[in-house]
Short mmCIF file of C-alpha atoms in Angstrom, two decimals:
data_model
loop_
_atom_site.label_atom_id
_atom_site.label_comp_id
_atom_site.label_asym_id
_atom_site.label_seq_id
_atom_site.Cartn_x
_atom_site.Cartn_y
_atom_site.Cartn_z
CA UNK A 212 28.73 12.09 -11.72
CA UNK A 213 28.82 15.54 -14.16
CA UNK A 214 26.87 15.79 -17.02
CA UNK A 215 27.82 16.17 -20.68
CA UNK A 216 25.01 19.03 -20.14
CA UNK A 217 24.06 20.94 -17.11
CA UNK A 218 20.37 20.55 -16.37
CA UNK A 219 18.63 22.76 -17.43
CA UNK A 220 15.92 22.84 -14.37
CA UNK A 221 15.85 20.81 -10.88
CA UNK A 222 13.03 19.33 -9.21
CA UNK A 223 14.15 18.72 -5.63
CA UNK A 224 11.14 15.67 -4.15
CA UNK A 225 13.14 15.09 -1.08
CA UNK A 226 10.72 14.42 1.48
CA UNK A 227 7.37 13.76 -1.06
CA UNK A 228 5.51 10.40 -0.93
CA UNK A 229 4.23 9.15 -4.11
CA UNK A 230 1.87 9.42 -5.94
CA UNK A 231 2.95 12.95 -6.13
CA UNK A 232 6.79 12.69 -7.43
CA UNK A 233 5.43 10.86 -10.23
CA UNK A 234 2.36 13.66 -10.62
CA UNK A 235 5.43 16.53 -10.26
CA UNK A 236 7.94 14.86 -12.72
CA UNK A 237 5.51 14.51 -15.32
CA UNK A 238 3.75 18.19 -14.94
CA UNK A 239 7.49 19.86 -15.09
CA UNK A 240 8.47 18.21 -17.99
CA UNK A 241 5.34 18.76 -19.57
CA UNK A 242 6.28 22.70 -19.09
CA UNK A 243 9.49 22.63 -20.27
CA UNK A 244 10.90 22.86 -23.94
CA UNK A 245 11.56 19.94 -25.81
CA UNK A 246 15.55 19.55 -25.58
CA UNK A 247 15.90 20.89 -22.51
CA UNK A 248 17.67 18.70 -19.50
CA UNK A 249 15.34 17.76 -15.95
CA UNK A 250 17.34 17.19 -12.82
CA UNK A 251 14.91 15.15 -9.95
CA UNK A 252 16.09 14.48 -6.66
CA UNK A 253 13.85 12.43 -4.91
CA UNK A 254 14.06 9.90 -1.95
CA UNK A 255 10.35 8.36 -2.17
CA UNK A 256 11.26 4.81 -1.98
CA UNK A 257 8.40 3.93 -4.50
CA UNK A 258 9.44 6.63 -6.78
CA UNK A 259 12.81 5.20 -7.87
CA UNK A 260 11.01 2.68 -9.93
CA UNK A 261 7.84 4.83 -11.05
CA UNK A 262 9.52 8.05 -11.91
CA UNK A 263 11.57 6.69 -14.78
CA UNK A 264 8.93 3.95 -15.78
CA UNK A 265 6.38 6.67 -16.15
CA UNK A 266 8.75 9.27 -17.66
CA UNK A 267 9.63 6.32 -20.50
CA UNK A 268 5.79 5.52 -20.83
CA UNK A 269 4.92 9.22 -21.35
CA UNK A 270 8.02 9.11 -24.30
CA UNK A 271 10.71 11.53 -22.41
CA UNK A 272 14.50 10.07 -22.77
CA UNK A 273 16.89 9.89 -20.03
CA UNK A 274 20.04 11.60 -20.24
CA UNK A 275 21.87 9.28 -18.51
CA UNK A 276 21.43 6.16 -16.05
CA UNK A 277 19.78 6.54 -12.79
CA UNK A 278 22.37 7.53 -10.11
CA UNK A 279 22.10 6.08 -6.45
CA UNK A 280 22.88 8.81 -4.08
CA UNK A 281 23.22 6.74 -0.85
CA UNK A 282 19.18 6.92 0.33
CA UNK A 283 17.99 9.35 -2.86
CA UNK A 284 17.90 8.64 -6.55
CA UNK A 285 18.98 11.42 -8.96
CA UNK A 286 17.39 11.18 -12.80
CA UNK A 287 18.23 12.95 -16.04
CA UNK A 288 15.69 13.37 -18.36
CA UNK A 289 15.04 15.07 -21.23
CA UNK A 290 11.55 17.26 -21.84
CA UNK B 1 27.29 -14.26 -3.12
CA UNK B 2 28.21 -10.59 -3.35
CA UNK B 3 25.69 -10.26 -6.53
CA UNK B 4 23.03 -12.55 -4.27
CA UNK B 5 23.39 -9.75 -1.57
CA UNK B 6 22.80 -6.91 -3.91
CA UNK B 7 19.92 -8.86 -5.61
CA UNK B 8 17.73 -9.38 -2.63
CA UNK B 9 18.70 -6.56 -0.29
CA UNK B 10 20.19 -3.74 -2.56
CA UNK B 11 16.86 -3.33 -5.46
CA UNK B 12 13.95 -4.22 -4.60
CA UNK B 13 11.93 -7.21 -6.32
CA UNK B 14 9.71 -7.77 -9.00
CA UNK B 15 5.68 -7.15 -7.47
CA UNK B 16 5.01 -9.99 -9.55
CA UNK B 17 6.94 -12.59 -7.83
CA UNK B 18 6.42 -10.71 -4.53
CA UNK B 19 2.85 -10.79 -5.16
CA UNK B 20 2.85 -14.63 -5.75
CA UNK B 21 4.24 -15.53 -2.88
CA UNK B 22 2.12 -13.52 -1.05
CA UNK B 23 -0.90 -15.30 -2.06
CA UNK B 24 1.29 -18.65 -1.59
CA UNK B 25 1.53 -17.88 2.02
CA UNK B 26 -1.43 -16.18 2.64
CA UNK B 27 -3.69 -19.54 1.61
CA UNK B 28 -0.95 -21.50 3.74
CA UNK B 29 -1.41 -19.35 6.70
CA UNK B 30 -5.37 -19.91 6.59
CA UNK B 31 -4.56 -23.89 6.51
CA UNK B 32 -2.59 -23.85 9.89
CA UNK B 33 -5.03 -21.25 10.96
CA UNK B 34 -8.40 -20.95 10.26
CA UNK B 35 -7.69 -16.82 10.18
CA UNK B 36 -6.35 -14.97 7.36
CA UNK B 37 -4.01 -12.18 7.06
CA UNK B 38 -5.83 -8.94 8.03
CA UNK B 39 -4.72 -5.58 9.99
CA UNK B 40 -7.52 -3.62 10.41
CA UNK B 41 -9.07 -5.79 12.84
CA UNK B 42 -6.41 -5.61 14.92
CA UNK B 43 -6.35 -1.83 14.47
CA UNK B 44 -9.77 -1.64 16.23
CA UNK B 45 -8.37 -3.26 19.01
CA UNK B 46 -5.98 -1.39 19.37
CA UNK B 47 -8.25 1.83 19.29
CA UNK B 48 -10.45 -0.09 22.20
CA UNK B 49 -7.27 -0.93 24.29
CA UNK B 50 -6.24 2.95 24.03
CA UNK B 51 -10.10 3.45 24.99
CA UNK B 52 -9.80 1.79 28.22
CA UNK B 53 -6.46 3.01 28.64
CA UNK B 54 -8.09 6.55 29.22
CA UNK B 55 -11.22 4.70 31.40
CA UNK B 56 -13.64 4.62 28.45
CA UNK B 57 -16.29 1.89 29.84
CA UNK B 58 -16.24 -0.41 26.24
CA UNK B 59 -18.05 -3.36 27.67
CA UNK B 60 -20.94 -2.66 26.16
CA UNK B 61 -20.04 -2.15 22.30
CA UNK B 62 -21.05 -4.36 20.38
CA UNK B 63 -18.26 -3.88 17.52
CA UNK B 64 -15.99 -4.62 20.43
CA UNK B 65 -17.40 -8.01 21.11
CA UNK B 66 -17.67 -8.90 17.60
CA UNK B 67 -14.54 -8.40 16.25
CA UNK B 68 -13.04 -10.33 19.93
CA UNK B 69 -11.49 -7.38 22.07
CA UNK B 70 -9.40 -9.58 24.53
CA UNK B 71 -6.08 -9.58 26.13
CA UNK B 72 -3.70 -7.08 25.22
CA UNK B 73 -1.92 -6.65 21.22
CA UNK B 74 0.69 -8.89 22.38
CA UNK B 75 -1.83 -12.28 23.43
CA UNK B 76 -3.57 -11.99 20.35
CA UNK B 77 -2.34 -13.87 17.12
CA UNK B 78 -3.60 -10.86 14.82
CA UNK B 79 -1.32 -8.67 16.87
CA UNK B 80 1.80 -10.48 16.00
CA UNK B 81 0.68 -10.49 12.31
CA UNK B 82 0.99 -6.60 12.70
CA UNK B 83 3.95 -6.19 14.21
CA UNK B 84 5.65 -8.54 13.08
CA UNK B 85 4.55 -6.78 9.33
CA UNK B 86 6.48 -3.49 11.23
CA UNK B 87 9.26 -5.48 12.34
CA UNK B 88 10.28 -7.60 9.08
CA UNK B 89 9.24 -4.43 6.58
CA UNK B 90 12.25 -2.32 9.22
CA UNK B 91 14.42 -5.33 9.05
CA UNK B 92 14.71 -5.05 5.51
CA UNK B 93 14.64 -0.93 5.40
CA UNK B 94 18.03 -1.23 7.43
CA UNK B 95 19.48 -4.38 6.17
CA UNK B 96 19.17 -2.34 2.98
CA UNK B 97 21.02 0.75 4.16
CA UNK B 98 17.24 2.52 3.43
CA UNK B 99 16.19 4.16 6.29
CA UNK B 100 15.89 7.94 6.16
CA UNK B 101 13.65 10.32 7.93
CA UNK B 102 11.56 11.81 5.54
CA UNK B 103 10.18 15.42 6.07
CA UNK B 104 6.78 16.09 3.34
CA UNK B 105 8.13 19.41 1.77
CA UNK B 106 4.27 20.49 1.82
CA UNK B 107 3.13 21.01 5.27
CA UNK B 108 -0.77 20.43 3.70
CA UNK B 109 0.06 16.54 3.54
CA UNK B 110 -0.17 15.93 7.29
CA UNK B 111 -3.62 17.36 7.59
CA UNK B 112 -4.53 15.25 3.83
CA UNK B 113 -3.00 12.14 5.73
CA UNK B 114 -5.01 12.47 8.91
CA UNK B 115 -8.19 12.93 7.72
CA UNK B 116 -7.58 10.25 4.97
CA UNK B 117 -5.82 7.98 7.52
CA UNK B 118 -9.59 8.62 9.58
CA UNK B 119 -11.78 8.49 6.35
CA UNK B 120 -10.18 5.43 5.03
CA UNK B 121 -9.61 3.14 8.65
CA UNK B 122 -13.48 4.48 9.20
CA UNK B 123 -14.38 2.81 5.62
CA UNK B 124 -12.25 -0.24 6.21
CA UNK B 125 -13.88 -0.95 9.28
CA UNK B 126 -17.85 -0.41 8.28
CA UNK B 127 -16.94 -2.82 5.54
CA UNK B 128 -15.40 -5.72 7.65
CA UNK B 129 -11.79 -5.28 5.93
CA UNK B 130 -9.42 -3.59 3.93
CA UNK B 131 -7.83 -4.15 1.40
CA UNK B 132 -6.87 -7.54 2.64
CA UNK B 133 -9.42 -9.37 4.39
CA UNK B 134 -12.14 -7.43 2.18
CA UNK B 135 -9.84 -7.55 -0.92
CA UNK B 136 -6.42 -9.79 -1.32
CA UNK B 137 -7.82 -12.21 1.33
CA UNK B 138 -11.38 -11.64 1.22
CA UNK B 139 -11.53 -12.72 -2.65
CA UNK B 140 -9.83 -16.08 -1.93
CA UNK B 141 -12.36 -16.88 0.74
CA UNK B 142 -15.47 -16.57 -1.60
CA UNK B 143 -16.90 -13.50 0.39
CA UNK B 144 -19.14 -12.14 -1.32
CA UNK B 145 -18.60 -8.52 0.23
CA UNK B 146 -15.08 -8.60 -1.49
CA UNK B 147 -16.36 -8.49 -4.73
CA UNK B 148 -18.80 -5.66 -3.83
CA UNK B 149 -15.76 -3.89 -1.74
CA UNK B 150 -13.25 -4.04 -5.12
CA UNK B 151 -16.33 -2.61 -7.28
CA UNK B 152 -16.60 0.04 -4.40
CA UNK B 153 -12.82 1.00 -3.73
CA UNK B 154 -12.08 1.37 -7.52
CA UNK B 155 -15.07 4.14 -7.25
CA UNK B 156 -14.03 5.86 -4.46
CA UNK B 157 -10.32 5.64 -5.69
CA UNK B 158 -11.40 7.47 -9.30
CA UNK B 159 -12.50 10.32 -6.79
CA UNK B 160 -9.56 10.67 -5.03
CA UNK B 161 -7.61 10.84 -7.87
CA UNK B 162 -10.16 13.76 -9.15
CA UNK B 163 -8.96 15.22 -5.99
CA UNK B 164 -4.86 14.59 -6.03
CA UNK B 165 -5.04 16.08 -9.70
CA UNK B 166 -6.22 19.63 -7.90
CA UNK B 167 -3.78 22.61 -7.66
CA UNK B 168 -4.53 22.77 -4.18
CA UNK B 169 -4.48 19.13 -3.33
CA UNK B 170 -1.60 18.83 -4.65
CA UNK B 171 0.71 21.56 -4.23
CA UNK B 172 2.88 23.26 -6.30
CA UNK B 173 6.29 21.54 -6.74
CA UNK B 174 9.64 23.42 -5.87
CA UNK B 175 11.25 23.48 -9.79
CA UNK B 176 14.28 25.59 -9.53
CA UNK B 177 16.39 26.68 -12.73
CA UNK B 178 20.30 25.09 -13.10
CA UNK B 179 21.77 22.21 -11.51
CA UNK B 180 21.45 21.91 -7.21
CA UNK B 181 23.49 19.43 -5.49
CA UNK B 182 22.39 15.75 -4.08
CA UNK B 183 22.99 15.20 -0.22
CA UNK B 184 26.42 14.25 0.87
CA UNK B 185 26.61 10.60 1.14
CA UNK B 186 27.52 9.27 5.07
CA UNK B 187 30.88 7.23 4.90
CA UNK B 188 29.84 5.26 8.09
CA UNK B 189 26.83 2.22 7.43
CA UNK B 190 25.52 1.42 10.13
CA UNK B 191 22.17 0.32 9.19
CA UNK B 192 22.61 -3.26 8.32
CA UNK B 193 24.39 -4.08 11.76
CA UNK B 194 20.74 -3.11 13.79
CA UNK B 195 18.87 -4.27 11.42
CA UNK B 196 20.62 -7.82 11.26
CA UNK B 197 20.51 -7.33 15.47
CA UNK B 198 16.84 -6.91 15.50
CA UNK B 199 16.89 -9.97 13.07
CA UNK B 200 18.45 -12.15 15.27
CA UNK B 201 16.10 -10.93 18.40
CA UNK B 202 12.86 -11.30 16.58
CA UNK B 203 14.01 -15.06 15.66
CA UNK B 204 14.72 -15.49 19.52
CA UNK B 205 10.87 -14.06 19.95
CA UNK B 206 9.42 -16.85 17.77
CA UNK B 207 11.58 -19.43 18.44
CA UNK B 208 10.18 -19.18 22.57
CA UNK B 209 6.73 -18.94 21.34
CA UNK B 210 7.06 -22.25 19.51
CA UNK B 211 9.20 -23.44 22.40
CA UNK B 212 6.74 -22.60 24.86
CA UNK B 213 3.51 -23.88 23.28
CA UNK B 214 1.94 -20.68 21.93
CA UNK B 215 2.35 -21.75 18.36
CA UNK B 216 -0.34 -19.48 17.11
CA UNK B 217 1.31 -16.59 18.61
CA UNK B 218 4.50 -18.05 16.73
CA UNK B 219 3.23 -18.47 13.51
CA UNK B 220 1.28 -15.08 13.41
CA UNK B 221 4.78 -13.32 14.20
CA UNK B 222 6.28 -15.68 11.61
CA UNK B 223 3.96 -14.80 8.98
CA UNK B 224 3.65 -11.67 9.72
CA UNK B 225 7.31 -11.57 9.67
CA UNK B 226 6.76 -12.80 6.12
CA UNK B 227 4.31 -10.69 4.84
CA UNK B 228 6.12 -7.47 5.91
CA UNK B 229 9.12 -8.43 4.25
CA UNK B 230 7.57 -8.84 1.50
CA UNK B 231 5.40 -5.68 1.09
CA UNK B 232 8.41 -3.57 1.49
CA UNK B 233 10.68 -5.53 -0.78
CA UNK B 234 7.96 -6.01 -3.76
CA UNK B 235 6.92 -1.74 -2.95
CA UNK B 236 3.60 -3.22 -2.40
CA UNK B 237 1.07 -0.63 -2.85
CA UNK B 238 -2.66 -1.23 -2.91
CA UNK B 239 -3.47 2.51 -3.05
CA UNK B 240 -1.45 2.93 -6.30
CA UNK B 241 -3.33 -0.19 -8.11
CA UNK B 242 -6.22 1.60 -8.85
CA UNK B 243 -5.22 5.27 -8.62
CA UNK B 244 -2.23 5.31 -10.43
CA UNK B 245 -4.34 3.96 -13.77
CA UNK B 246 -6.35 6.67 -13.38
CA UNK B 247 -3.28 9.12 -12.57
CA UNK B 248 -0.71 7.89 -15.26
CA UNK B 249 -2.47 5.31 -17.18
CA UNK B 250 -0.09 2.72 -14.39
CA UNK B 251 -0.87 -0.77 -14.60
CA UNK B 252 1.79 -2.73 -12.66
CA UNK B 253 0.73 -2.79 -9.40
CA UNK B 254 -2.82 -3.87 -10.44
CA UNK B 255 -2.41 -6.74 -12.72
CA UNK B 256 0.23 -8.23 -10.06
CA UNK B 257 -2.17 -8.38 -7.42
CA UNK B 258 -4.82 -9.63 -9.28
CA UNK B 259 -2.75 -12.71 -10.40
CA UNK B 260 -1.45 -13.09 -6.54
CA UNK B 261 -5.17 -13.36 -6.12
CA UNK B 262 -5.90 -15.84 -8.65
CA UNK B 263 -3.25 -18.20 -7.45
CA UNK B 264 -4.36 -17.51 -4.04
CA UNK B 265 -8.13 -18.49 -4.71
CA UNK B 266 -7.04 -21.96 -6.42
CA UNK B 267 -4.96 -22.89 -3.25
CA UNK B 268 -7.16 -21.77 -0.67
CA UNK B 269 -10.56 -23.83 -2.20
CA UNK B 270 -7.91 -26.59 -2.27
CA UNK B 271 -6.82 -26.21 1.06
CA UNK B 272 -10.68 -25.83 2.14
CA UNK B 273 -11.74 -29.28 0.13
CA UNK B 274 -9.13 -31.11 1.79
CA UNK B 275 -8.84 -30.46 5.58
CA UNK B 276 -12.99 -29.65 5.74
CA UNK B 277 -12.39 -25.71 6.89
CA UNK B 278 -14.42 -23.23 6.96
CA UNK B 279 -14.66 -19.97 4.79
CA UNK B 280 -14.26 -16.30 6.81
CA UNK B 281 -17.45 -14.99 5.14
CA UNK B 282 -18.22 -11.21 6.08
CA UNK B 283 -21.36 -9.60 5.65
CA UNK B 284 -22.40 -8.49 2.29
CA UNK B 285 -24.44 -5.32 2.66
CA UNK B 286 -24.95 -1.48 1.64
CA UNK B 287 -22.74 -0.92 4.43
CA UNK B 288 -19.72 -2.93 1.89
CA UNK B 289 -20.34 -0.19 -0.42
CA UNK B 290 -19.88 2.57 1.49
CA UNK B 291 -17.33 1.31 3.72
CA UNK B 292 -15.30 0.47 0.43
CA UNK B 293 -16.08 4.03 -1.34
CA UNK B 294 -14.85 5.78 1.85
CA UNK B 295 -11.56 3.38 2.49
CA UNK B 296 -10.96 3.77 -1.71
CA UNK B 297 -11.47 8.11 -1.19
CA UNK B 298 -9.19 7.97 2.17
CA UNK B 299 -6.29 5.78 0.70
CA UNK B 300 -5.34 8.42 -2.39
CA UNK B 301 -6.10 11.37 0.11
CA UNK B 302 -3.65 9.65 2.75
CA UNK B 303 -1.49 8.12 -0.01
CA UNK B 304 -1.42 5.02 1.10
CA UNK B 305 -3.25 2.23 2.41
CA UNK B 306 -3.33 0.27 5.97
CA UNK B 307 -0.83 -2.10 4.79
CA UNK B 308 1.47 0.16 2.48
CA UNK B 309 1.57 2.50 5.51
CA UNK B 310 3.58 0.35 7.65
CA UNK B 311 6.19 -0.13 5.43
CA UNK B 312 6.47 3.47 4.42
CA UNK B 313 6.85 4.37 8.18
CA UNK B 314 9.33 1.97 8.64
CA UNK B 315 11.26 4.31 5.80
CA UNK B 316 10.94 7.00 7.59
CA UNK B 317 8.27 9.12 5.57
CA UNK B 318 6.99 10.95 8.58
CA UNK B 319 4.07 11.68 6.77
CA UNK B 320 2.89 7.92 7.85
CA UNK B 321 2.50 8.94 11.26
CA UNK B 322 -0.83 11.01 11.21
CA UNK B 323 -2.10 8.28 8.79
CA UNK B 324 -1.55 5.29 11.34
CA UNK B 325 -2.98 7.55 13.65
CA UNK B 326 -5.87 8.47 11.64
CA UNK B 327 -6.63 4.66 10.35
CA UNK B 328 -6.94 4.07 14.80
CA UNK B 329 -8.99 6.62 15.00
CA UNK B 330 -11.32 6.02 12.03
CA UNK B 331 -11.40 2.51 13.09
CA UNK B 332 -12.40 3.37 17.03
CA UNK B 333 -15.05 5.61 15.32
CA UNK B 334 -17.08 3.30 13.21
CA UNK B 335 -16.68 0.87 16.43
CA UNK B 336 -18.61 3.99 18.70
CA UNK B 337 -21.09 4.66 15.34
CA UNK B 338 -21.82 1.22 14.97
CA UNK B 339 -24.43 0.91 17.60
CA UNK B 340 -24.02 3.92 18.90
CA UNK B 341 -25.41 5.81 16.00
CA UNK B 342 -27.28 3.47 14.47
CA UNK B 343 -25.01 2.22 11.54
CA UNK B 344 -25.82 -1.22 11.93
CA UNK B 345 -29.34 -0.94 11.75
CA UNK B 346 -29.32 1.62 8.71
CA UNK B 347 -26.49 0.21 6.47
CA UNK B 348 -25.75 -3.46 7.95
CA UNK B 349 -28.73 -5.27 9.58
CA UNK B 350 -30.59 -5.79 6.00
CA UNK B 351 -27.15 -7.63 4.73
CA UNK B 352 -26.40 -11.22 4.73
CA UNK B 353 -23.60 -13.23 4.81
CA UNK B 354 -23.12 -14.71 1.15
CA UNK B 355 -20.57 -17.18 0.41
CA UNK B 356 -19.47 -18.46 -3.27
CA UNK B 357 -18.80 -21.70 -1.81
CA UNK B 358 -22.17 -22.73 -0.10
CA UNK B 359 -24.10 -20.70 -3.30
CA UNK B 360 -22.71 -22.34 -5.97
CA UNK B 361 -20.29 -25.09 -4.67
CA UNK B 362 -16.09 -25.15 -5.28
CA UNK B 363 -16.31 -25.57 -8.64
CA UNK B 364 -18.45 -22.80 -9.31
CA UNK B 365 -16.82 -20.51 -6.73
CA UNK B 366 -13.32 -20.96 -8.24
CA UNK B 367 -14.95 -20.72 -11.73
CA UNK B 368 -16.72 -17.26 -11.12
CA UNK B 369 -13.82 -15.97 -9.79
CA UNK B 370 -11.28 -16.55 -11.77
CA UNK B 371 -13.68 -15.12 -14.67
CA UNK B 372 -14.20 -11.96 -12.17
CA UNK B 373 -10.60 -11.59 -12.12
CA UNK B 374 -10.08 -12.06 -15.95
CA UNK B 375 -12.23 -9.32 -16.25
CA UNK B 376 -10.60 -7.00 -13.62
CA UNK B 377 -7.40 -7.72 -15.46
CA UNK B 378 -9.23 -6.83 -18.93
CA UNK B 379 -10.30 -3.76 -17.38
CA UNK B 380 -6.99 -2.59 -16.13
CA UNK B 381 -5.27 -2.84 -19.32
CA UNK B 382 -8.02 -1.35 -21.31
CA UNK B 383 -7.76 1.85 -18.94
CA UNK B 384 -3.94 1.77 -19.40
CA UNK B 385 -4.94 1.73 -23.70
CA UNK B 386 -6.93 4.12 -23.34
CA UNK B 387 -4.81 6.83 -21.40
CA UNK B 388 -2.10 6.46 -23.52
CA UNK B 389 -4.51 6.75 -26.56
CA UNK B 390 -5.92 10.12 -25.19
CA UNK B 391 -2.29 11.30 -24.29
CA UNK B 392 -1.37 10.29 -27.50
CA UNK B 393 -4.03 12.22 -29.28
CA UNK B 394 -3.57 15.46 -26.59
CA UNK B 395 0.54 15.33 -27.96
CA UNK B 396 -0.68 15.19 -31.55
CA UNK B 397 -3.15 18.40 -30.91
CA UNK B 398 -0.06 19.86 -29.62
CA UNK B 399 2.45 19.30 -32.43
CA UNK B 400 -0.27 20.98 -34.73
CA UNK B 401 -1.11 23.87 -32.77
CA UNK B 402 2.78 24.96 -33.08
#
């Protein structure tokens, strides 16, 4: 479960329907630096498949695979 | 077996395939039928049952009469197709170990899913549908008003996206600096066993409904059993089709629906050559319009649609609860306004009912709609090009600026 790198920031969506854990994911890694490591938390159903689709489409890298925290998805990605 | 298991009930499937069969059984149920999977109608009902429930005299409302207020949610066919849509989208929440009460961080979305829950069930309602019967279903019937209702959400849908896209729509998200921690995982599951219970009781349900003669109570449950599986498994989201394009440049949801549709519209003219039925044909009119700008505006405010809201209360996203509410009350409205205040005679009475089939015969009705589909599908992916062309371009500006 630990990182090679300790993210950087954390956007906790626990509790957030979609669209907006998509909308928030994609605004905070717009604001970061490039480089720099994303942490999401988020337990929107809907958002386990269009938070890292969207994050790919809009060219950020993941860090590592999606982990399945029993009802919650955690994502690494890279600004 | 153990990798069957995880397929169907640990990820959830492809919209696609979901999709497919949706529009598989959907044709199928109007065959043994004659009715076609809807909820909103059945919402209505369920706003005049609460009505008389509190002694409001409804004998006289027209709306009432014409969309058949009688017996209670559990005599009516329609009402099975909505719970059972509850019951088989929970099923598969707990079979799937899923279920998790779900508090909205921001307070503001209760209020933004009541009054879009009321705005959209009000829309749904003054355009004889959602986005099934006026939409998924409607379009397979060669109803006119479904064509004009698509044309209509997508517009009202661009302007609720407008709206989600505001800092104070939307909220500012709670970014925090360095690692946090994930919730601790419960040892015990527990899930599966109630959900498999309920399972087994629901079959029981259907099974005596069969047994005892009432097989269209039986096959609404069974279908509607069906359907709600489905939605929850394939993440089926109406709401996102059109808004997300607009949002993220997302085309997914979209272009599976409108090839569920497709494959839906081939079986059901089949279906309607060969056993002699009859078409559900709604009333085209100014009020399809406006019903369809209002129910496209109220799903993105509400995030999420009639349909898409059962499933995500079955989750456990709280935030479901004003909607459902507010789609019953919006619905009970436009019943009240309907003769009431004079909606009929403004936006409906100059309508007529126009279907494909009777204008231009099967072969023409199939024709012109799988072209009006091609084109939808055109359309989608030429607003997914084009958002990643401007983002493309906005990243470029960027670069140079530094």
């Amino acid at each position: 479960m630990q990182n090679d790198k300790e993210a950087d920031f954390t956007l906790d969506l626990r509790g957030e329907s979609c669209p907006y854990p998509v909308i928030y994911t994609l605004e905070a890694l717009e604001g970061m630096n490039k480089g720099e490591l994303l942490q999401v938390i988020t337990d929107c159903p809907g958002s386990f498949r269009n938070v890292p689709e969207e994050a790919l489409a809009h060219g950020y890298t993941f860090a590592q695979d999606p982990i399945k925290n029993g009802q919650e998805y955690l994502f690494y990605i890279y600004a | 077996m153990k990798t069957m298991i995880q397929t169907t009930l640990q990820r959830y499937w492809n919209p696609y395939v979901v999709l497919l069969i949706a529009g598989i059984l959907s044709a199928l149920y109007f065959g043994l039928t004659s009715t076609v999977w809807a909820v909103t109608g059945e919402f209505t009902r369920l706003g005049g049952d609460l009505l008389k429930l509190f002694g409001v005299d409804i004998s006289g409302w027209q709306y009432f009469d014409m969309v058949h207020l009688k017996g209670t949610t559990w005599s009516r066919p329609d009402g099975w197709i909505v719970w059972g849509m509850f019951i088989g989208a929970l099923i598969m929440v707990l079979l799937s170990n899923s279920f998790k009460i779900r508090l909205p961080q921001q307070k503001r979305r209760y209020v933004q899913g009541l009054v879009g829950g009321i705005i959209a069930g009000f829309g749904a309602r003054l355009a004889l549908g959602c986005n099934l019967a006026a939409f998924f279903t409607g379009v397979p019937q060669f109803s006119f008003h479904s064509w004009i209702f698509i044309v209509a959400t997508g517009v009202g849908t661009f302007f609720g996206a407008k709206l989600t896209k505001m800092r104070w729509w939307k909220g500012r998200p709670s970014l925090t600096r360095g690692a946090a921690k994930p919730s601790t995982v419960k040892k015990r599951v527990i899930q599966p066993y109630v959900g498999g219970t309920i399972a087994v009781l629901y079959i029981g349900l259907v099974t005596y409904f069969f047994a005892t003669g009432q097989k269209l109570l039986g096959l609404g449950a069974l279908f509607g059993l069906a359907f709600g599986i489905l939605i929850e498994r394939g993440q089926i989201c109406f709401t996102s089709a059109f808004r997300d394009l607009f949002l993220v440049g997302r085309s997914i949801m979209a272009k599976a629906i409108i090839i569920g549709m497709a494959v839906s519209s081939v079986l059901t003219v089949i279906v309607i050559s060969v056993y002699d039925l009859t078409p559900i044909t709604q009333i085209a009119a100014l009020s399809t319009f406006v019903g369809g700008v209002l129910f496209g505006l109220g799903i993105v405010m509400a995030s999420g649609c009639e349909t898409g809201m059962m499933y995500r209360l079955m989750e456990g996203q709280v935030l479901f609860l004003p909607v459902f509410a507010g789609n019953i009350i919006g619905a009970t409205f436009l019943a009240y306004a309907w003769d009431h205040l004079g909606v009929y005679d403004v936006l409906v009475k100059s309508g007529a009912k126009i279907n494909l089939l009777d204008s231009i015969g099967p072969i023409g009705a199939i024709a012109a709609t799988l072209v009006m589909l091609g084109l939808l599908y055109t359309l989608t992916i030429y607003w997914e090009k084009r958002y990643h062309h401007k983002l493309t371009i906005k990243r470029g500006a960027e670069i140079h600026a530094k």
